[in-house]
Coordinates of C-alpha atoms and ligand atoms in Angstrom, one line a residue:
M28 CA -0.3 0.1 -0.6
S29 CA 1.3 3.5 -0.3
L30 CA 2.2 6.2 2.5
K31 CA 0.2 8.6 0.7
Y32 CA -2.9 6.3 1.1
L33 CA -2.3 6.0 4.9
P34 CA -4.6 7.9 7.0
N35 CA -3.4 10.3 9.4
R36 CA -5.3 10.0 12.9
I37 CA -6.2 6.8 13.2
L38 CA -4.4 4.6 15.1
F39 CA -5.3 0.8 15.0
Q40 CA -4.0 -1.1 17.1
N41 CA -4.5 -4.7 19.0
N42 CA -8.9 -4.1 17.1
K43 CA -8.9 -1.3 19.2
L44 CA -8.7 2.6 17.4
F45 CA -6.9 5.5 18.7
N46 CA -7.1 9.4 18.3
I47 CA -3.9 10.3 18.3
N48 CA -5.4 14.0 18.3
L49 CA -4.9 12.3 23.2
F50 CA -1.2 11.6 22.4
S51 CA -1.0 15.0 19.7
S52 CA 2.0 17.2 22.0
I53 CA 3.2 13.6 22.7
F54 CA 3.6 12.0 19.0
R55 CA 4.4 15.8 17.6
Q56 CA 7.4 16.3 20.0
Q57 CA 8.4 12.4 18.5
Y58 CA 7.3 11.7 15.8
H59 CA 8.2 12.8 11.7
K60 CA 4.9 12.1 9.3
I61 CA 7.2 9.3 8.1
N62 CA 7.5 7.9 11.2
I63 CA 3.8 8.0 12.3
R64 CA 2.8 6.5 8.9
K65 CA 5.4 3.6 9.2
R66 CA 4.1 2.5 12.0
Y67 CA 1.0 2.0 10.5
L68 CA 1.7 0.1 7.9
A69 CA 3.4 -2.2 10.7
T70 CA 0.3 -2.6 12.1
V71 CA -1.7 -3.3 9.2
S72 CA -1.6 -6.8 7.5
S73 CA -4.5 -7.3 6.0
S74 CA -5.4 -5.6 2.5
T75 CA -9.1 -5.3 3.1
S76 CA -7.5 -2.4 6.3
S77 CA -5.1 -1.3 3.7
D78 CA -7.9 -0.3 1.5
L79 CA -10.4 1.1 4.3
L80 CA -8.0 3.0 5.7
E81 CA -7.2 4.4 2.1
N82 CA -10.8 5.7 1.6
I83 CA -10.6 7.5 5.8
Y84 CA -10.7 10.9 5.6
D85 CA -10.4 13.7 8.6
I86 CA -12.0 16.0 5.9
V87 CA -14.5 15.7 3.5
I88 CA -15.2 18.2 1.4
V89 CA -18.3 17.6 -2.0
G90 CA -18.3 20.2 -4.0
G91 CA -14.9 22.1 -5.7
G92 CA -16.4 25.2 -6.5
I93 CA -15.3 28.2 -6.9
S94 CA -16.5 27.5 -1.9
G95 CA -15.2 24.7 -1.8
S96 CA -11.4 25.1 -3.8
A97 CA -11.5 27.4 -1.4
L98 CA -11.6 25.6 1.2
A99 CA -9.2 22.8 -0.1
C100 CA -6.2 25.7 -0.4
A101 CA -7.3 27.1 2.9
L102 CA -6.3 24.3 5.1
A103 CA -3.5 22.8 2.7
S104 CA -1.1 26.2 2.9
S105 CA -2.6 26.0 7.3
S106 CA 0.9 24.4 9.1
K107 CA -2.0 23.2 11.7
I108 CA -3.7 21.2 9.6
T109 CA -0.7 19.9 7.7
G110 CA 1.6 19.5 10.6
S111 CA -0.9 17.0 12.2
Q112 CA -1.0 15.2 9.0
K113 CA -4.7 15.6 8.3
R114 CA -5.9 13.5 5.7
V115 CA -8.4 15.9 3.0
A116 CA -10.5 15.1 0.3
I117 CA -12.5 17.4 -1.9
I118 CA -15.0 15.4 -4.5
E119 CA -16.5 17.5 -7.9
S120 CA -18.7 15.8 -10.6
S121 CA -17.5 17.9 -13.2
D122 CA -14.2 18.3 -15.0
T123 CA -12.9 20.8 -14.6
S124 CA -10.4 20.8 -17.5
N125 CA -11.3 23.5 -18.2
I126 CA -10.4 25.5 -15.4
K127 CA -6.6 24.9 -14.8
G128 CA -5.6 25.0 -18.0
W129 CA -7.5 28.1 -18.8
K130 CA -6.5 30.5 -21.0
P131 CA -7.4 33.8 -20.8
I132 CA -7.7 35.8 -24.3
K133 CA -7.1 39.2 -24.4
G134 CA -10.2 41.3 -25.4
E135 CA -12.2 38.7 -24.8
F136 CA -13.9 38.6 -20.5
S137 CA -15.6 35.2 -19.6
N138 CA -19.1 36.3 -19.3
R139 CA -19.5 35.8 -15.3
V140 CA -17.3 38.0 -12.4
S141 CA -17.2 39.0 -9.3
S142 CA -17.2 41.2 -7.1
L143 CA -14.4 40.5 -4.6
T144 CA -14.7 42.7 -1.4
P145 CA -11.2 43.6 1.0
R146 CA -11.9 41.1 2.5
S147 CA -12.0 38.2 0.5
V148 CA -8.5 39.5 -1.0
E149 CA -6.7 39.9 2.3
F150 CA -7.8 35.7 2.9
F151 CA -6.6 35.6 -1.1
K152 CA -3.3 36.8 0.2
G153 CA -2.7 35.2 3.0
I154 CA -3.3 31.2 1.3
G155 CA -1.1 31.6 -1.2
V156 CA -4.0 32.7 -3.7
W157 CA -3.4 36.0 -5.1
Q158 CA -0.1 35.5 -6.3
N159 CA -1.4 33.5 -8.6
I160 CA -4.7 35.1 -10.2
E161 CA -3.8 36.8 -13.9
E162 CA -2.9 40.5 -11.9
E163 CA -3.5 42.5 -15.5
R164 CA -7.1 40.8 -16.0
I165 CA -8.3 42.8 -12.5
K166 CA -10.1 45.8 -12.4
P167 CA -10.0 46.9 -8.9
F168 CA -12.6 50.5 -7.9
K169 CA -12.7 53.2 -6.2
D170 CA -16.1 54.5 -7.3
M171 CA -19.8 53.6 -7.3
Q172 CA -22.8 54.8 -8.4
V173 CA -26.4 53.9 -7.3
W174 CA -29.8 55.4 -8.2
D175 CA -33.3 55.4 -8.4
G176 CA -34.7 54.6 -12.2
I177 CA -38.1 56.0 -11.5
S178 CA -36.3 59.6 -9.9
D179 CA -33.2 59.4 -10.4
A180 CA -31.8 60.4 -7.2
R181 CA -28.3 58.9 -6.0
I182 CA -26.2 57.9 -4.0
K183 CA -22.4 58.0 -5.0
F184 CA -19.8 56.4 -2.8
N185 CA -15.9 57.5 -3.3
N186 CA -12.9 56.0 -2.1
E187 CA -10.9 58.0 -3.9
N188 CA -9.1 60.3 -1.6
T189 CA -9.8 58.5 2.2
G190 CA -6.4 56.1 1.4
I191 CA -8.8 53.1 2.1
G192 CA -8.1 51.5 -1.0
P193 CA -10.8 49.8 -4.0
L194 CA -14.0 49.7 -2.2
A195 CA -13.7 45.6 -4.5
W196 CA -11.6 43.8 -7.4
I197 CA -13.7 42.5 -10.5
L198 CA -12.9 39.4 -11.8
E199 CA -13.6 36.9 -13.6
N200 CA -14.7 33.5 -12.3
Y201 CA -12.4 31.9 -13.7
N202 CA -10.0 34.2 -12.8
I203 CA -10.2 33.3 -9.4
H204 CA -11.0 29.5 -9.9
H205 CA -7.3 29.0 -11.9
A206 CA -5.6 31.4 -9.1
I207 CA -7.1 28.3 -6.7
L208 CA -6.8 25.4 -7.9
R209 CA -3.2 26.0 -9.6
T210 CA -2.1 27.6 -5.8
L211 CA -3.5 23.3 -4.3
D212 CA -1.0 22.5 -7.0
Q213 CA 1.5 24.4 -5.7
Y214 CA 0.8 22.8 -1.9
K215 CA 0.9 19.3 -3.5
E216 CA 3.7 17.9 -1.8
D217 CA 3.8 19.1 1.7
S218 CA 0.0 19.0 2.2
D219 CA -2.2 15.7 2.1
V220 CA -5.2 16.4 -0.6
D221 CA -6.3 14.5 -3.1
F222 CA -8.9 16.1 -5.2
L223 CA -10.8 13.9 -7.5
D224 CA -12.8 15.2 -10.2
N225 CA -15.5 14.0 -13.3
T226 CA -16.4 13.2 -10.0
K227 CA -20.1 12.7 -8.2
V228 CA -20.8 12.0 -4.5
Q229 CA -23.9 9.7 -5.2
K230 CA -25.0 8.7 -2.1
I231 CA -23.9 9.7 1.4
S232 CA -24.9 7.7 4.6
F233 CA -24.1 6.3 8.0
D234 CA -23.1 3.1 6.7
K235 CA -23.7 1.6 10.6
E236 CA -24.3 -1.7 9.4
N237 CA -20.5 -2.7 7.2
K238 CA -19.6 -5.4 9.9
D239 CA -16.4 -5.6 9.0
E240 CA -14.4 -2.2 9.1
P241 CA -11.7 -3.5 11.8
F242 CA -13.0 -0.7 13.7
D243 CA -16.2 1.5 15.1
L244 CA -17.1 4.6 12.7
S245 CA -20.4 4.1 12.5
D246 CA -20.9 7.6 13.1
W247 CA -19.0 8.9 10.2
P248 CA -20.4 9.6 7.3
C249 CA -19.6 7.7 4.6
V250 CA -19.0 9.2 1.2
E251 CA -20.6 7.2 -1.9
L252 CA -18.8 8.4 -5.6
S253 CA -19.4 7.3 -8.4
N254 CA -16.1 5.7 -9.5
G255 CA -17.4 3.0 -7.1
K256 CA -15.0 4.5 -3.7
K257 CA -16.6 5.0 -0.9
L258 CA -14.9 7.5 1.8
K259 CA -15.5 7.3 5.2
T260 CA -14.6 10.5 7.2
R261 CA -14.6 12.4 10.1
L262 CA -15.9 15.9 9.1
L263 CA -17.5 16.4 6.3
V264 CA -18.1 19.9 4.8
G265 CA -20.6 20.5 2.1
A266 CA -19.5 23.3 -0.2
D267 CA -21.9 21.7 -3.1
G268 CA -24.6 24.3 -3.4
I269 CA -27.9 25.8 -3.8
N270 CA -28.8 21.7 -4.1
S271 CA -26.9 20.9 -1.8
P272 CA -26.4 17.1 -1.2
V273 CA -24.7 17.3 1.8
R274 CA -27.2 19.3 3.6
S275 CA -29.9 17.4 1.9
F276 CA -28.4 14.1 3.3
A277 CA -27.8 15.7 6.5
N278 CA -31.7 16.6 6.3
I279 CA -31.0 19.9 7.0
D280 CA -34.6 22.5 5.1
S281 CA -33.3 25.4 3.3
L282 CA -35.2 28.5 4.2
G283 CA -36.7 31.3 1.5
W284 CA -37.7 32.2 -1.9
D285 CA -37.3 32.7 -5.0
Y286 CA -37.5 35.6 -6.5
N287 CA -39.7 35.6 -10.3
S288 CA -36.7 37.3 -11.2
H289 CA -33.8 36.4 -14.0
A290 CA -29.9 37.9 -13.9
V291 CA -29.0 38.4 -17.3
V292 CA -25.2 38.8 -18.0
A293 CA -23.5 39.6 -20.9
T294 CA -19.5 41.5 -21.7
L295 CA -19.9 44.7 -23.0
H296 CA -17.5 46.4 -25.3
V297 CA -17.7 49.8 -24.3
D298 CA -15.5 53.7 -24.6
S299 CA -12.8 53.6 -24.4
N300 CA -12.0 56.6 -24.1
V301 CA -14.1 56.9 -21.1
E302 CA -12.2 55.8 -17.8
N303 CA -13.9 52.5 -16.7
K304 CA -13.1 53.2 -13.1
T305 CA -16.9 53.1 -11.3
A306 CA -19.0 50.4 -10.7
W307 CA -22.9 51.7 -11.6
Q308 CA -26.2 50.6 -11.1
R309 CA -29.9 51.7 -11.9
F310 CA -32.8 49.9 -10.1
L311 CA -35.5 49.9 -12.8
P312 CA -38.7 49.2 -10.8
T313 CA -38.4 45.4 -13.1
G314 CA -35.0 45.0 -10.9
P315 CA -31.5 46.3 -10.3
I316 CA -29.4 46.8 -13.6
A317 CA -25.2 47.0 -13.3
M318 CA -22.3 47.6 -15.1
L319 CA -18.9 46.5 -13.6
P320 CA -15.8 47.7 -15.1
L321 CA -12.8 45.2 -16.6
Q322 CA -11.0 47.3 -18.7
N323 CA -10.9 50.4 -21.0
G324 CA -13.2 49.5 -23.0
Y325 CA -14.7 46.6 -21.3
S326 CA -17.7 46.3 -18.7
S327 CA -19.9 43.3 -17.2
M328 CA -23.4 43.5 -17.0
V329 CA -25.7 41.8 -15.1
W330 CA -29.4 43.2 -15.1
S331 CA -32.5 41.3 -12.8
T332 CA -35.1 41.5 -14.7
T333 CA -38.5 39.6 -14.8
P334 CA -38.0 36.3 -16.1
N335 CA -40.3 37.4 -19.4
L336 CA -37.8 40.6 -20.7
A337 CA -35.2 38.0 -19.7
N338 CA -35.6 35.9 -22.3
K339 CA -36.5 39.1 -24.9
I340 CA -33.1 40.6 -23.6
R341 CA -31.2 37.2 -24.3
S342 CA -32.5 36.6 -27.9
M343 CA -32.8 40.2 -29.7
S344 CA -30.4 41.3 -31.7
S345 CA -26.6 42.2 -30.4
N346 CA -26.9 45.4 -32.5
D347 CA -30.5 46.4 -30.7
F348 CA -29.2 45.4 -27.1
V349 CA -26.7 47.4 -26.9
H350 CA -28.6 50.4 -27.9
L351 CA -31.2 49.0 -24.7
V352 CA -28.4 48.3 -22.8
N353 CA -27.7 52.1 -23.0
A354 CA -31.8 53.1 -22.4
A355 CA -31.8 51.4 -19.3
F356 CA -28.8 53.2 -17.7
Q357 CA -29.6 56.6 -19.8
L358 CA -33.6 57.2 -20.8
R359 CA -36.1 57.7 -18.5
M360 CA -38.7 55.5 -17.2
A361 CA -41.5 56.1 -20.0
D362 CA -39.3 56.1 -22.4
L363 CA -37.0 52.8 -21.4
E364 CA -41.0 51.3 -21.5
Y365 CA -41.7 52.5 -24.9
F366 CA -37.5 50.1 -25.0
Y367 CA -39.6 47.3 -23.8
S368 CA -43.1 47.7 -25.9
Q369 CA -40.9 46.9 -29.1
L370 CA -39.4 43.4 -27.6
G371 CA -42.4 42.0 -30.0
D372 CA -42.2 39.1 -32.9
G373 CA -43.0 41.4 -34.8
E374 CA -41.6 44.3 -36.8
S375 CA -39.9 46.5 -34.1
V376 CA -38.7 49.9 -34.6
D377 CA -35.2 50.9 -34.9
F378 CA -33.4 51.3 -31.7
Q379 CA -30.0 53.3 -32.3
N380 CA -32.3 56.1 -33.8
E381 CA -34.4 56.1 -31.0
F382 CA -32.3 55.8 -28.6
E383 CA -29.9 58.8 -29.8
W384 CA -33.5 61.4 -30.3
R385 CA -34.8 60.6 -27.4
K386 CA -31.7 60.4 -24.9
D387 CA -30.8 64.6 -27.2
V388 CA -34.3 65.2 -26.8
Q389 CA -33.6 64.5 -22.1
S390 CA -30.1 66.3 -22.2
K391 CA -31.8 69.3 -24.4
N392 CA -34.8 69.2 -22.1
S393 CA -32.8 69.3 -19.4
N394 CA -30.9 71.2 -15.8
Y395 CA -30.3 67.7 -15.0
K396 CA -26.6 67.4 -16.1
E397 CA -25.6 63.0 -13.4
E398 CA -22.6 61.5 -15.2
F399 CA -23.3 57.7 -16.7
P400 CA -22.1 55.1 -17.7
P401 CA -19.7 54.6 -20.4
I402 CA -21.8 53.6 -23.8
V403 CA -21.9 50.8 -25.0
L404 CA -20.8 50.6 -28.2
G405 CA -21.0 46.2 -28.5
V406 CA -21.2 43.1 -27.2
Q407 CA -19.6 40.2 -27.1
E408 CA -20.5 37.5 -28.7
K409 CA -22.4 34.4 -26.6
T410 CA -21.8 35.8 -23.8
R411 CA -25.7 36.3 -22.7
A412 CA -26.5 34.4 -20.5
G413 CA -29.2 34.4 -17.1
F414 CA -29.5 32.5 -14.5
P415 CA -32.9 32.5 -12.1
L416 CA -32.5 34.4 -8.4
R417 CA -33.4 33.0 -4.8
M418 CA -32.9 33.8 -1.3
R419 CA -31.5 30.6 0.4
N420 CA -30.6 30.2 3.7
A421 CA -30.4 26.6 5.7
E422 CA -32.2 26.3 8.7
S423 CA -28.6 25.3 10.7
Y424 CA -25.0 25.4 9.5
I425 CA -24.0 22.1 11.1
K426 CA -25.1 18.2 12.2
E427 CA -22.0 16.3 13.9
R428 CA -19.7 15.9 11.3
I429 CA -21.5 17.8 9.0
V430 CA -21.6 21.4 8.3
L431 CA -22.4 23.5 4.7
V432 CA -20.6 26.8 3.2
G433 CA -21.3 29.6 0.4
D434 CA -24.1 28.5 -1.6
A435 CA -24.9 25.2 0.0
A436 CA -25.6 27.0 2.9
H437 CA -27.0 30.1 2.1
T438 CA -27.5 31.7 -2.1
I439 CA -28.3 35.9 -2.0
H440 CA -29.5 38.2 -4.8
P441 CA -26.6 39.1 -6.1
L442 CA -27.4 42.6 -6.5
A443 CA -24.8 43.5 -4.0
G444 CA -22.0 41.4 -5.2
Q445 CA -21.9 39.1 -1.4
G446 CA -22.8 35.9 -2.3
L447 CA -18.8 34.5 -3.4
N448 CA -18.0 36.9 -0.5
Q449 CA -20.1 35.8 2.2
G450 CA -18.8 32.0 1.3
L451 CA -15.2 33.3 0.9
A452 CA -15.5 34.6 4.9
D453 CA -17.6 30.9 5.7
V454 CA -14.6 29.0 4.7
Q455 CA -12.4 31.5 6.7
C456 CA -14.2 31.5 9.3
L457 CA -14.2 27.7 9.7
L458 CA -10.7 27.3 8.8
K459 CA -10.2 29.2 12.0
V460 CA -12.2 26.9 14.2
I461 CA -10.8 23.7 12.7
E462 CA -6.8 24.4 13.8
Q463 CA -8.4 25.6 16.7
G464 CA -9.8 22.3 17.3
I465 CA -6.6 20.6 16.1
I466 CA -4.3 23.3 19.0
N467 CA -7.3 22.0 21.8
G468 CA -6.8 18.7 21.0
Q469 CA -11.0 18.3 19.9
D470 CA -12.5 16.0 17.3
I471 CA -13.3 18.3 14.1
G472 CA -16.4 17.2 13.4
D473 CA -17.2 18.0 17.2
I474 CA -20.3 19.9 16.9
N475 CA -19.1 21.9 19.7
L476 CA -16.6 22.9 18.4
L477 CA -18.7 23.3 14.7
R478 CA -21.2 25.6 16.9
E479 CA -18.1 28.5 17.1
Y480 CA -18.3 28.2 13.4
S481 CA -22.2 28.3 12.8
S482 CA -23.3 31.0 15.7
E483 CA -20.3 33.3 13.7
R484 CA -22.0 32.2 10.6
Y485 CA -25.1 32.5 10.6
F486 CA -25.4 36.3 12.0
A487 CA -23.5 37.6 9.7
N488 CA -25.2 35.4 6.8
I489 CA -28.1 37.3 8.2
M490 CA -28.2 39.9 8.6
M491 CA -26.4 40.0 4.6
L492 CA -29.6 38.3 3.4
G493 CA -31.8 40.4 5.4
V494 CA -30.1 44.4 4.0
V495 CA -29.9 42.5 0.6
D496 CA -33.5 40.9 0.0
K497 CA -35.3 44.5 1.6
L498 CA -33.1 46.5 -0.6
H499 CA -34.1 44.1 -4.0
K500 CA -38.1 45.3 -2.4
L501 CA -37.6 48.6 -1.6
F502 CA -36.5 49.2 -5.2
G503 CA -39.0 46.4 -6.7
T504 CA -42.1 49.3 -6.5
S505 CA -43.1 52.2 -8.2
L506 CA -45.8 53.5 -5.6
T507 CA -46.0 56.4 -5.4
P508 CA -45.1 57.5 -1.7
I509 CA -42.4 54.8 -1.3
V510 CA -40.0 56.8 -4.9
L511 CA -41.0 59.4 -2.8
A512 CA -39.6 58.2 0.5
R513 CA -36.4 56.0 -1.2
S514 CA -35.4 59.0 -3.1
F515 CA -35.7 62.1 -0.1
G516 CA -33.7 59.0 1.9
L517 CA -31.0 58.6 -0.8
K518 CA -30.6 62.1 -0.7
V519 CA -30.1 62.2 3.1
L520 CA -27.5 59.5 3.3
D521 CA -25.6 61.0 0.1
N522 CA -24.8 64.0 2.3
F523 CA -23.7 61.8 5.2
D524 CA -21.1 60.9 5.2
P525 CA -20.2 58.5 8.4
I526 CA -23.4 56.6 7.7
K527 CA -21.8 56.4 4.0
A528 CA -18.9 55.5 5.9
E529 CA -20.6 52.9 7.6
I530 CA -22.3 52.1 4.3
M531 CA -19.1 51.0 2.9
K532 CA -17.2 49.3 5.7
F533 CA -20.4 47.1 5.8
A534 CA -20.5 45.9 1.7
M535 CA -16.0 45.7 2.2
G536 CA -16.3 42.6 4.3
A537 CA -15.9 44.6 7.0
E538 CA -18.7 42.8 9.1
Ligands
LIG17 C1 -25.7 36.6 -12.1 C2 -24.1 36.5 -10.5 C3 -23.9 37.3 -10.4 C4 -23.3 37.4 -9.0 N1 -22.4 37.8 -8.4 C5 -21.6 37.6 -7.5 C6 -20.1 39.2 -7.1 O1 -20.2 39.6 -8.3 N2 -19.9 38.9 -5.7 C7 -19.8 37.1 -5.1 O2 -19.8 37.1 -3.8 N3 -21.1 37.1 -5.8 C8 -21.5 37.1 -6.3 N4 -22.6 35.6 -6.9 C9 -22.7 34.6 -6.0 C10 -21.5 33.4 -6.5 O3 -21.2 33.7 -7.3 C11 -21.7 32.5 -6.0 O4 -22.2 32.4 -4.3 C12 -20.5 31.3 -6.2 O5 -19.9 30.8 -6.9 C13 -21.2 30.1 -4.4 O6 -20.8 29.4 -5.4 P1 -20.6 28.2 -4.1 O7 -18.3 27.1 -4.4 O8 -20.9 28.2 -2.9 O9 -20.9 26.7 -4.8 P2 -21.1 26.1 -6.7 O10 -20.2 27.5 -7.5 O11 -22.1 26.0 -6.6 O12 -20.6 24.9 -5.9 C14 -20.8 24.2 -5.8 C15 -20.4 23.1 -7.2 O13 -20.2 21.7 -6.3 C16 -20.9 20.5 -7.2 N5 -21.3 19.7 -7.0 C17 -23.0 19.8 -7.2 N6 -23.6 18.5 -6.4 C18 -21.8 17.4 -6.3 C19 -21.9 16.3 -6.3 N7 -23.5 14.9 -5.1 N8 -20.6 15.4 -6.2 C20 -20.0 16.5 -6.2 N9 -20.4 17.5 -6.3 C21 -20.9 18.4 -6.3 C22 -21.2 21.5 -8.3 O14 -20.9 21.0 -9.1 C23 -20.0 22.8 -8.1 O15 -19.1 22.5 -8.8 C24 -23.2 35.9 -8.5 C25 -24.5 34.9 -8.5 C26 -24.8 35.3 -9.7 C27 -25.9 34.4 -9.6

C-alpha cells in the first residue's frame, strides 16, 4: 500500500481505535510525519484494512466550486493542518480541466465575474491564491454610483481620497478558480489533499451495517462516489451549492423564496475613451441593472429582471441589445417602457435612432446633469446568459460531523455582489475553527467545536441576506409614496458621509 494513502489520524492497534489527538503533544515532539506512517504500515496487515484506511479521511469536501476549492486550498496552506497530518479529499462532479488549463484571450472576458471585497482579497493573499491571479485582467474600483430608476435620486460612494483602498475588485470567476486550483497544486508536496474531479457523490449514509470494518466508524459519514469508492470522514463539508446533497443528507431544511426574476449577464464593449473606473447600478422597477468595470473598453453587465423580459433580452439581436442597455442606463422610465413595448416578435423600430433622439431630447430639456456609465458599443459574442434568482438560508449550518459553507448554506440576490464573499468568509471562519480544534486536541467533527463556526457565520450571513432582500423589495415598487420616501432617503444619505462610510465598510466585508 502506498504511504500516501495511509490515514493520518487513526492509530489501529490490537483491534482498537485510538485517536492521535489524545497523544498529540507527545507525538508531535517525537515523531515525524513519515515515522507515523511507517508505524501504520507495521500495524496494518490485511488488504481489507489497507483498502479501508485508504478511504478514511479527516475532512471530505463535497463540491469543488470556488468555495469548496478555496477551503481545500486554505487547509493545504495551513501548517496546523499539514503539521497534524490531516487527510483531506475534495469531490467535484464536473471536469475541471478547462479551469486548470484556462488560457485567457486578450480583449475577451468571461461573462461570469465577481466583485471581491477587500476582506476576500486579504484572505486570498493569506493562503497564497492572490499571487496566482492574472493581475492584468482584474479591475479594482474606488467609485460606485447607485440611483433610483424612477426619481433618479442618487448615492455616490468614493474611496478615491480616503487612503482606504479600493471598494472592491472585479475578477472573472475563471481567474479566481484557476488561481485556487493552481495554488492547491503548488501545495501538493507538503499537504495531503486529494482532488477528485469528474466524480459525483451519489449517496451519503452512516453505513452502520458495515460489519467488515475492524474499528467502529459508524457515526462517521460515508460518501459513495460514482467511481465506486466509499469514503469515510471525520468531518463532511457541504460546499455543493444551492441544491446541496450534503444538506439533504443532514436533513437540514433550506428556507427562503424564488425571486420572480432572472439575472442576464453579458460582456460589453464600451467607449474606451472614457476612464472605466466606476461600478454603476440603476434600480429599475423590474430589478437592478449593473455595469461593472473590467478594463478601459470592457465592462460586465448583470441585469436582473422578469423572466419574460430576460428571455427577450437574451435572444434579441446584438445591435438592438446594445441600444436597449444604453436606454436602460441613460433614459427616463417612460422612454425605456417604449423600448420594452417594441420587444415583440414582429417588426420593431430602429433601436439606435430611438435611443439617440430620445437621449438628445432628454439632454436639451433637462438641467439635470448627472454622470452616466460609458456608452455601450457592442456585446461580446455568446456572452449573454441568464440565471434564476433565489434567496435561501439553511435552517442550520451544522450537524454532528457535518458543516455547510457557501451557497450550500445560503444564496443571496446578486445586487450587492456578496454571495461569493459570504462563502469565502465561511471558509475563512471554518479554517480558524478547525485549527483551533487541533490546537485544543478536539475532534474536528465534534458539534461543540462546529458551533463556534455556526454562531459566527449564521448571524453575519442572515444580516446580509436581510439587508439585500429589503433593498430588492424597497426598489422593486413604483408606488409613489415609497418612491418619494426612498428617494428622500438616498438624497439624505448621499450628504451624510459618516453613514456612507458605515455602508461602505459593511459592503467591503468589515462585518
Ligand atoms: C449573476 C450572478 C452574479 C454574481 N455576482 C457575484 C459577485 O459579484 N460577488 C459575489 O461575491 N458573488 C456573486 N454571485 C454569487 C456567487 O456566484 C456564488 O455565491 C458562488 O459562485 C457560489 O459558490 P459555491 O462554491 O458556494 O457554490 P457553487 O458554485 O454552486 O459550487 C458547488 C459545486 O458543487 C458541485 N456539486 C454539486 N453536487 C455535487 C455532487 N453530488 N457531487 C460532487 N460535486 C457536486 C457542483 O458541480 C459545483 O461545482 C453572483 C451570482 C450570480 C448568479
